[in-house]
CSV table of N, CA, C and O in Angstrom, one decimal:
chain,number,residue,atom,x,y,z
A,20,ASN,N,3.1,-12.6,-4.5
A,20,ASN,CA,3.1,-13.3,-3.2
A,20,ASN,C,4.2,-14.3,-3.1
A,20,ASN,O,4.3,-15.0,-2.1
A,21,CYS,N,5.1,-14.4,-4.1
A,21,CYS,CA,6.2,-15.4,-4.1
A,21,CYS,C,7.5,-14.8,-4.6
A,21,CYS,O,7.5,-13.8,-5.3
A,22,TRP,N,8.6,-15.3,-4.2
A,22,TRP,CA,9.9,-15.0,-4.7
A,22,TRP,C,10.5,-16.2,-5.3
A,22,TRP,O,10.3,-17.3,-4.9
A,23,VAL,N,11.4,-16.0,-6.3
A,23,VAL,CA,12.1,-17.2,-6.9
A,23,VAL,C,13.5,-17.1,-6.3
A,23,VAL,O,14.2,-16.0,-6.4
A,24,VAL,N,14.0,-18.2,-5.7
A,24,VAL,CA,15.3,-18.3,-5.2
A,24,VAL,C,16.1,-19.3,-6.0
A,24,VAL,O,15.7,-20.4,-6.1
A,25,VAL,N,17.2,-18.8,-6.6
A,25,VAL,CA,18.0,-19.7,-7.4
A,25,VAL,C,19.5,-19.6,-6.9
A,25,VAL,O,20.2,-18.7,-7.3
A,26,PRO,N,19.9,-20.6,-6.1
A,26,PRO,CA,21.3,-20.6,-5.7
A,26,PRO,C,22.2,-21.1,-6.8
A,26,PRO,O,21.7,-21.7,-7.8
A,27,GLU,N,23.4,-20.7,-6.8
A,27,GLU,CA,24.4,-21.1,-7.9
A,27,GLU,C,24.5,-22.6,-8.1
A,27,GLU,O,24.7,-23.0,-9.2
A,28,SER,N,24.5,-23.4,-7.0
A,28,SER,CA,24.8,-24.8,-7.1
A,28,SER,C,23.6,-25.7,-6.9
A,28,SER,O,23.8,-26.9,-6.6
A,29,ALA,N,22.4,-25.2,-6.9
A,29,ALA,CA,21.3,-26.0,-6.7
A,29,ALA,C,20.1,-25.6,-7.6
A,29,ALA,O,20.1,-24.5,-8.1
A,30,PRO,N,19.1,-26.4,-7.7
A,30,PRO,CA,17.9,-26.0,-8.5
A,30,PRO,C,17.2,-24.9,-7.7
A,30,PRO,O,17.3,-24.7,-6.5
A,31,GLY,N,16.5,-24.1,-8.5
A,31,GLY,CA,15.7,-23.0,-7.9
A,31,GLY,C,14.5,-23.5,-7.2
A,31,GLY,O,14.0,-24.6,-7.4
A,32,GLU,N,13.9,-22.6,-6.4
A,32,GLU,CA,12.6,-22.9,-5.8
A,32,GLU,C,11.8,-21.6,-5.7
A,32,GLU,O,12.3,-20.5,-5.7
A,33,VAL,N,10.5,-21.8,-5.6
A,33,VAL,CA,9.5,-20.7,-5.4
A,33,VAL,C,9.2,-20.7,-3.9
A,33,VAL,O,8.8,-21.7,-3.4
A,34,VAL,N,9.4,-19.5,-3.3
A,34,VAL,CA,9.2,-19.4,-1.9
A,34,VAL,C,8.0,-18.4,-1.7
A,34,VAL,O,8.0,-17.3,-2.2
A,35,SER,N,7.0,-18.8,-0.9
A,35,SER,CA,5.9,-17.9,-0.6
A,35,SER,C,6.2,-16.9,0.5
A,35,SER,O,6.9,-17.3,1.5
A,36,VAL,N,5.7,-15.7,0.4
A,36,VAL,CA,5.9,-14.7,1.4
A,36,VAL,C,4.8,-14.7,2.5
A,36,VAL,O,4.8,-14.0,3.4
A,37,ARG,N,3.8,-15.6,2.2
A,37,ARG,CA,2.6,-15.7,3.2
A,37,ARG,C,2.0,-17.1,3.0
A,37,ARG,O,2.4,-17.8,2.1
A,38,SER,N,1.1,-17.4,3.8
A,38,SER,CA,0.4,-18.7,3.7
A,38,SER,C,-0.4,-18.7,2.4
A,38,SER,O,-1.0,-17.7,2.1
A,39,ILE,N,-0.5,-19.9,1.8
A,39,ILE,CA,-1.2,-20.0,0.5
A,39,ILE,C,-2.3,-21.1,0.7
A,39,ILE,O,-2.1,-22.2,1.1
A,40,ALA,N,-3.5,-20.7,0.3
A,40,ALA,CA,-4.7,-21.6,0.3
A,40,ALA,C,-4.6,-22.4,-1.1
A,40,ALA,O,-4.0,-21.9,-2.0
A,41,ALA,N,-5.3,-23.5,-1.1
A,41,ALA,CA,-5.3,-24.4,-2.3
A,41,ALA,C,-5.8,-23.6,-3.6
A,41,ALA,O,-5.3,-23.9,-4.7
A,42,GLU,N,-6.7,-22.7,-3.4
A,42,GLU,CA,-7.2,-22.0,-4.6
A,42,GLU,C,-6.5,-20.7,-4.9
A,42,GLU,O,-6.8,-20.0,-5.9
A,43,ASP,N,-5.5,-20.3,-4.2
A,43,ASP,CA,-4.7,-19.1,-4.4
A,43,ASP,C,-3.9,-19.2,-5.7
A,43,ASP,O,-3.3,-20.2,-6.0
A,44,GLU,N,-3.8,-18.1,-6.4
A,44,GLU,CA,-2.9,-18.0,-7.5
A,44,GLU,C,-1.5,-17.6,-7.0
A,44,GLU,O,-1.4,-16.7,-6.2
A,45,LEU,N,-0.4,-18.2,-7.5
A,45,LEU,CA,0.9,-17.8,-7.2
A,45,LEU,C,1.4,-16.8,-8.2
A,45,LEU,O,1.3,-17.0,-9.4
A,46,THR,N,2.0,-15.7,-7.7
A,46,THR,CA,2.5,-14.7,-8.6
A,46,THR,C,4.0,-14.4,-8.2
A,46,THR,O,4.4,-14.5,-7.1
A,47,VAL,N,4.8,-14.1,-9.3
A,47,VAL,CA,6.2,-13.8,-9.1
A,47,VAL,C,6.5,-12.6,-9.9
A,47,VAL,O,6.1,-12.5,-11.1
A,48,SER,N,7.2,-11.6,-9.3
A,48,SER,CA,7.6,-10.4,-10.1
A,48,SER,C,8.8,-10.7,-10.9
A,48,SER,O,9.7,-11.4,-10.5
A,49,TYR,N,8.8,-10.1,-12.1
A,49,TYR,CA,10.0,-10.2,-13.0
A,49,TYR,C,11.0,-9.1,-12.6
A,49,TYR,O,12.1,-9.1,-13.2
A,50,LEU,N,10.6,-8.2,-11.8
A,50,LEU,CA,11.5,-7.0,-11.4
A,50,LEU,C,12.0,-7.1,-10.0
A,50,LEU,O,11.3,-7.7,-9.1
A,51,CYS,N,13.2,-6.6,-9.7
A,51,CYS,CA,13.7,-6.6,-8.4
A,51,CYS,C,13.0,-5.5,-7.6
A,51,CYS,O,12.3,-4.7,-8.2
A,52,ARG,N,13.2,-5.5,-6.3
A,52,ARG,CA,12.5,-4.5,-5.4
A,52,ARG,C,12.7,-3.1,-5.9
A,52,ARG,O,11.8,-2.3,-5.9
A,53,SER,N,14.0,-2.7,-6.2
A,53,SER,CA,14.3,-1.3,-6.6
A,53,SER,C,13.6,-1.0,-7.9
A,53,SER,O,13.1,0.2,-8.1
A,54,ASP,N,13.5,-1.9,-8.8
A,54,ASP,CA,12.8,-1.6,-10.1
A,54,ASP,C,11.3,-1.5,-9.9
A,54,ASP,O,10.7,-0.8,-10.7
A,55,LEU,N,10.8,-2.1,-8.9
A,55,LEU,CA,9.3,-1.9,-8.6
A,55,LEU,C,9.0,-0.5,-8.2
A,55,LEU,O,7.8,-0.1,-8.2
A,56,LEU,N,10.0,0.3,-7.8
A,56,LEU,CA,9.8,1.7,-7.4
A,56,LEU,C,9.7,2.6,-8.6
A,56,LEU,O,9.3,3.8,-8.5
A,57,ARG,N,10.0,2.1,-9.8
A,57,ARG,CA,10.0,2.9,-11.0
A,57,ARG,C,8.5,3.2,-11.4
A,57,ARG,O,7.6,2.6,-11.0
A,58,SER,N,8.4,4.2,-12.3
A,58,SER,CA,7.1,4.6,-12.8
A,58,SER,C,6.5,3.4,-13.7
A,58,SER,O,7.3,2.5,-14.1
A,59,VAL,N,5.2,3.5,-14.0
A,59,VAL,CA,4.6,2.5,-14.8
A,59,VAL,C,5.4,2.4,-16.2
A,59,VAL,O,5.8,1.4,-16.7
A,60,ARG,N,5.7,3.6,-16.7
A,60,ARG,CA,6.4,3.6,-18.0
A,60,ARG,C,7.8,3.0,-17.9
A,60,ARG,O,8.2,2.2,-18.8
A,61,GLY,N,8.5,3.3,-16.8
A,61,GLY,CA,9.8,2.7,-16.6
A,61,GLY,C,9.7,1.2,-16.4
A,61,GLY,O,10.6,0.4,-17.0
A,62,ARG,N,8.8,0.7,-15.7
A,62,ARG,CA,8.6,-0.8,-15.5
A,62,ARG,C,8.2,-1.4,-16.8
A,62,ARG,O,8.8,-2.5,-17.1
A,63,GLN,N,7.3,-0.8,-17.5
A,63,GLN,CA,6.9,-1.4,-18.8
A,63,GLN,C,8.0,-1.5,-19.8
A,63,GLN,O,8.2,-2.5,-20.5
A,64,LYS,N,8.8,-0.5,-19.8
A,64,LYS,CA,10.0,-0.4,-20.7
A,64,LYS,C,11.0,-1.6,-20.4
A,64,LYS,O,11.4,-2.3,-21.3
A,65,MET,N,11.2,-1.8,-19.1
A,65,MET,CA,12.1,-2.9,-18.7
A,65,MET,C,11.6,-4.2,-19.0
A,65,MET,O,12.3,-5.1,-19.5
A,66,LEU,N,10.3,-4.4,-18.8
A,66,LEU,CA,9.7,-5.7,-19.0
A,66,LEU,C,9.6,-6.0,-20.5
A,66,LEU,O,9.8,-7.1,-21.0
A,67,LYS,N,9.4,-5.0,-21.3
A,67,LYS,CA,9.3,-5.2,-22.8
A,67,LYS,C,10.7,-5.5,-23.3
A,67,LYS,O,10.8,-6.4,-24.2
A,68,SER,N,11.7,-4.8,-22.9
A,68,SER,CA,13.0,-5.0,-23.4
A,68,SER,C,13.7,-6.3,-22.9
A,68,SER,O,14.4,-7.0,-23.6
A,69,GLY,N,13.4,-6.6,-21.6
A,69,GLY,CA,14.0,-7.8,-21.0
A,69,GLY,C,13.3,-9.1,-21.1
A,69,GLY,O,13.9,-10.2,-21.2
A,70,TRP,N,11.9,-9.0,-21.2
A,70,TRP,CA,11.1,-10.2,-21.1
A,70,TRP,C,10.1,-10.3,-22.3
A,70,TRP,O,9.4,-11.3,-22.4
A,71,GLU,N,10.1,-9.2,-23.1
A,71,GLU,CA,9.2,-9.2,-24.3
A,71,GLU,C,7.7,-9.4,-24.0
A,71,GLU,O,7.1,-10.1,-24.7
A,72,PHE,N,7.3,-8.7,-23.0
A,72,PHE,CA,5.8,-8.7,-22.7
A,72,PHE,C,5.4,-7.4,-22.1
A,72,PHE,O,6.2,-6.7,-21.5
A,73,THR,N,4.1,-7.1,-22.2
A,73,THR,CA,3.5,-5.9,-21.5
A,73,THR,C,2.7,-6.4,-20.3
A,73,THR,O,1.8,-7.3,-20.4
A,74,CYS,N,3.1,-5.9,-19.1
A,74,CYS,CA,2.4,-6.3,-17.9
A,74,CYS,C,1.0,-5.7,-17.8
A,74,CYS,O,0.8,-4.5,-18.2
A,75,CYS,N,0.0,-6.5,-17.4
A,75,CYS,CA,-1.3,-6.0,-17.3
A,75,CYS,C,-1.9,-6.2,-15.9
A,75,CYS,O,-3.1,-6.3,-15.7
A,76,CYS,N,-1.0,-6.2,-14.9
A,76,CYS,CA,-1.4,-6.4,-13.5
A,76,CYS,C,-2.2,-5.1,-13.1
A,76,CYS,O,-2.2,-4.1,-13.8
A,77,ARG,N,-2.9,-5.2,-12.0
A,77,ARG,CA,-3.7,-4.1,-11.5
A,77,ARG,C,-2.9,-2.8,-11.4
A,77,ARG,O,-3.3,-1.7,-11.8
A,78,ARG,N,-1.7,-2.9,-10.9
A,78,ARG,CA,-0.8,-1.7,-10.7
A,78,ARG,C,-0.4,-1.1,-12.0
A,78,ARG,O,-0.5,0.1,-12.2
A,79,CYS,N,0.0,-1.9,-13.0
A,79,CYS,CA,0.4,-1.4,-14.3
A,79,CYS,C,-0.8,-0.9,-15.1
A,79,CYS,O,-0.6,0.0,-16.0
A,80,ALA,N,-1.9,-1.5,-15.0
A,80,ALA,CA,-3.1,-1.2,-15.8
A,80,ALA,C,-3.9,0.0,-15.2
A,80,ALA,O,-4.8,0.5,-15.9
A,81,SER,N,-3.6,0.4,-14.0
A,81,SER,CA,-4.3,1.5,-13.3
A,81,SER,C,-4.1,2.8,-14.1
A,81,SER,O,-3.1,3.1,-14.7
A,82,ASP,N,-5.1,3.7,-14.0
A,82,ASP,CA,-5.0,5.0,-14.6
A,82,ASP,C,-4.1,5.9,-13.7
A,82,ASP,O,-3.7,7.0,-14.2
A,83,VAL,N,-3.8,5.5,-12.5
A,83,VAL,CA,-3.0,6.3,-11.6
A,83,VAL,C,-1.6,5.6,-11.4
A,83,VAL,O,-1.5,4.5,-11.1
A,84,ASP,N,-0.5,6.4,-11.7
A,84,ASP,CA,0.8,5.9,-11.5
A,84,ASP,C,1.2,6.1,-10.0
A,84,ASP,O,1.4,7.2,-9.5
A,85,ASP,N,1.3,5.0,-9.3
A,85,ASP,CA,1.5,5.1,-7.8
A,85,ASP,C,2.9,5.1,-7.4
A,85,ASP,O,3.3,5.0,-6.2
A,86,SER,N,3.9,5.2,-8.3
A,86,SER,CA,5.3,5.2,-8.0
A,86,SER,C,5.7,6.2,-7.0
A,86,SER,O,6.7,6.1,-6.3
A,87,ARG,N,5.0,7.3,-7.0
A,87,ARG,CA,5.4,8.4,-6.0
A,87,ARG,C,4.9,8.1,-4.6
A,87,ARG,O,5.3,8.8,-3.7
A,88,ARG,N,4.1,7.0,-4.4
A,88,ARG,CA,3.7,6.7,-3.0
A,88,ARG,C,4.8,6.0,-2.3
A,88,ARG,O,4.8,5.9,-1.1
A,89,PHE,N,5.9,5.5,-2.9
A,89,PHE,CA,6.9,4.7,-2.3
A,89,PHE,C,8.1,5.6,-1.9
A,89,PHE,O,8.4,6.6,-2.6
A,90,SER,N,8.7,5.3,-0.8
A,90,SER,CA,9.8,6.1,-0.3
A,90,SER,C,11.1,5.9,-1.2
A,90,SER,O,11.4,4.8,-1.6
A,91,CYS,N,11.8,6.9,-1.4
A,91,CYS,CA,13.1,6.8,-2.0
A,91,CYS,C,14.1,6.2,-1.1
A,91,CYS,O,14.1,6.5,0.1
A,92,SER,N,14.8,5.2,-1.6
A,92,SER,CA,15.7,4.5,-0.7
A,92,SER,C,16.8,5.4,-0.1
A,92,SER,O,17.2,5.3,1.0
A,93,ARG,N,17.2,6.4,-0.9
A,93,ARG,CA,18.2,7.4,-0.4
A,93,ARG,C,17.6,8.2,0.8
A,93,ARG,O,18.3,8.5,1.7
A,94,CYS,N,16.3,8.6,0.6
A,94,CYS,CA,15.7,9.4,1.6
A,94,CYS,C,15.5,8.6,2.9
A,94,CYS,O,15.6,9.2,4.0
A,95,VAL,N,15.1,7.4,2.8
A,95,VAL,CA,14.9,6.5,3.9
A,95,VAL,C,16.2,6.4,4.7
A,95,VAL,O,16.2,6.5,5.9
A,96,GLU,N,17.3,6.2,4.0
A,96,GLU,CA,18.6,6.1,4.7
A,96,GLU,C,19.0,7.4,5.4
A,96,GLU,O,19.6,7.4,6.4
A,97,ALA,N,18.6,8.5,4.8
A,97,ALA,CA,19.0,9.8,5.4
A,97,ALA,C,18.0,10.3,6.4
A,97,ALA,O,18.3,11.2,7.2
A,98,ARG,N,16.9,9.6,6.6
A,98,ARG,CA,15.9,10.1,7.5
A,98,ARG,C,16.4,10.1,8.9
A,98,ARG,O,17.2,9.2,9.3
A,99,GLY,N,16.1,11.1,9.6
A,99,GLY,CA,16.6,11.2,11.0
A,99,GLY,C,17.8,12.1,11.1
A,99,GLY,O,18.2,12.5,12.2
A,100,THR,N,18.4,12.5,10.0
A,100,THR,CA,19.5,13.4,10.1
A,100,THR,C,19.0,14.8,9.7
A,100,THR,O,18.2,15.0,8.8
A,101,ASN,N,19.5,15.8,10.4
A,101,ASN,CA,19.1,17.2,10.2
A,101,ASN,C,20.1,17.8,9.3
A,101,ASN,O,21.3,18.0,9.6
A,102,THR,N,19.7,18.2,8.1
A,102,THR,CA,20.6,18.8,7.1
A,102,THR,C,20.4,20.3,7.0
A,102,THR,O,21.0,20.9,6.2
A,103,THR,N,19.5,20.9,7.8
A,103,THR,CA,19.3,22.3,7.7
A,103,THR,C,20.2,23.0,8.6
A,103,THR,O,20.7,22.5,9.6
A,104,SER,N,20.6,24.3,8.3
A,104,SER,CA,21.5,25.1,9.1
A,104,SER,C,20.8,25.8,10.2
A,104,SER,O,19.7,26.3,10.0
């Protein structure tokens, strides 16, 4: 529910993507948006090699790998064009 913004010449800040109540937990992804489209195995491999931990969030711990539910960025860009003869 948050992003970390770190400009080159200033201290970083955590920015919320929605309103936050006093009891809400703040969460930040270690992966960029395109990496979040990877399979559980791919995401876990990146987190283990880059941050030395295994993610146990709901999405990573699920028995179902939902990576196929997301649109391919290349397909989204090509949507609307007719490539059939």
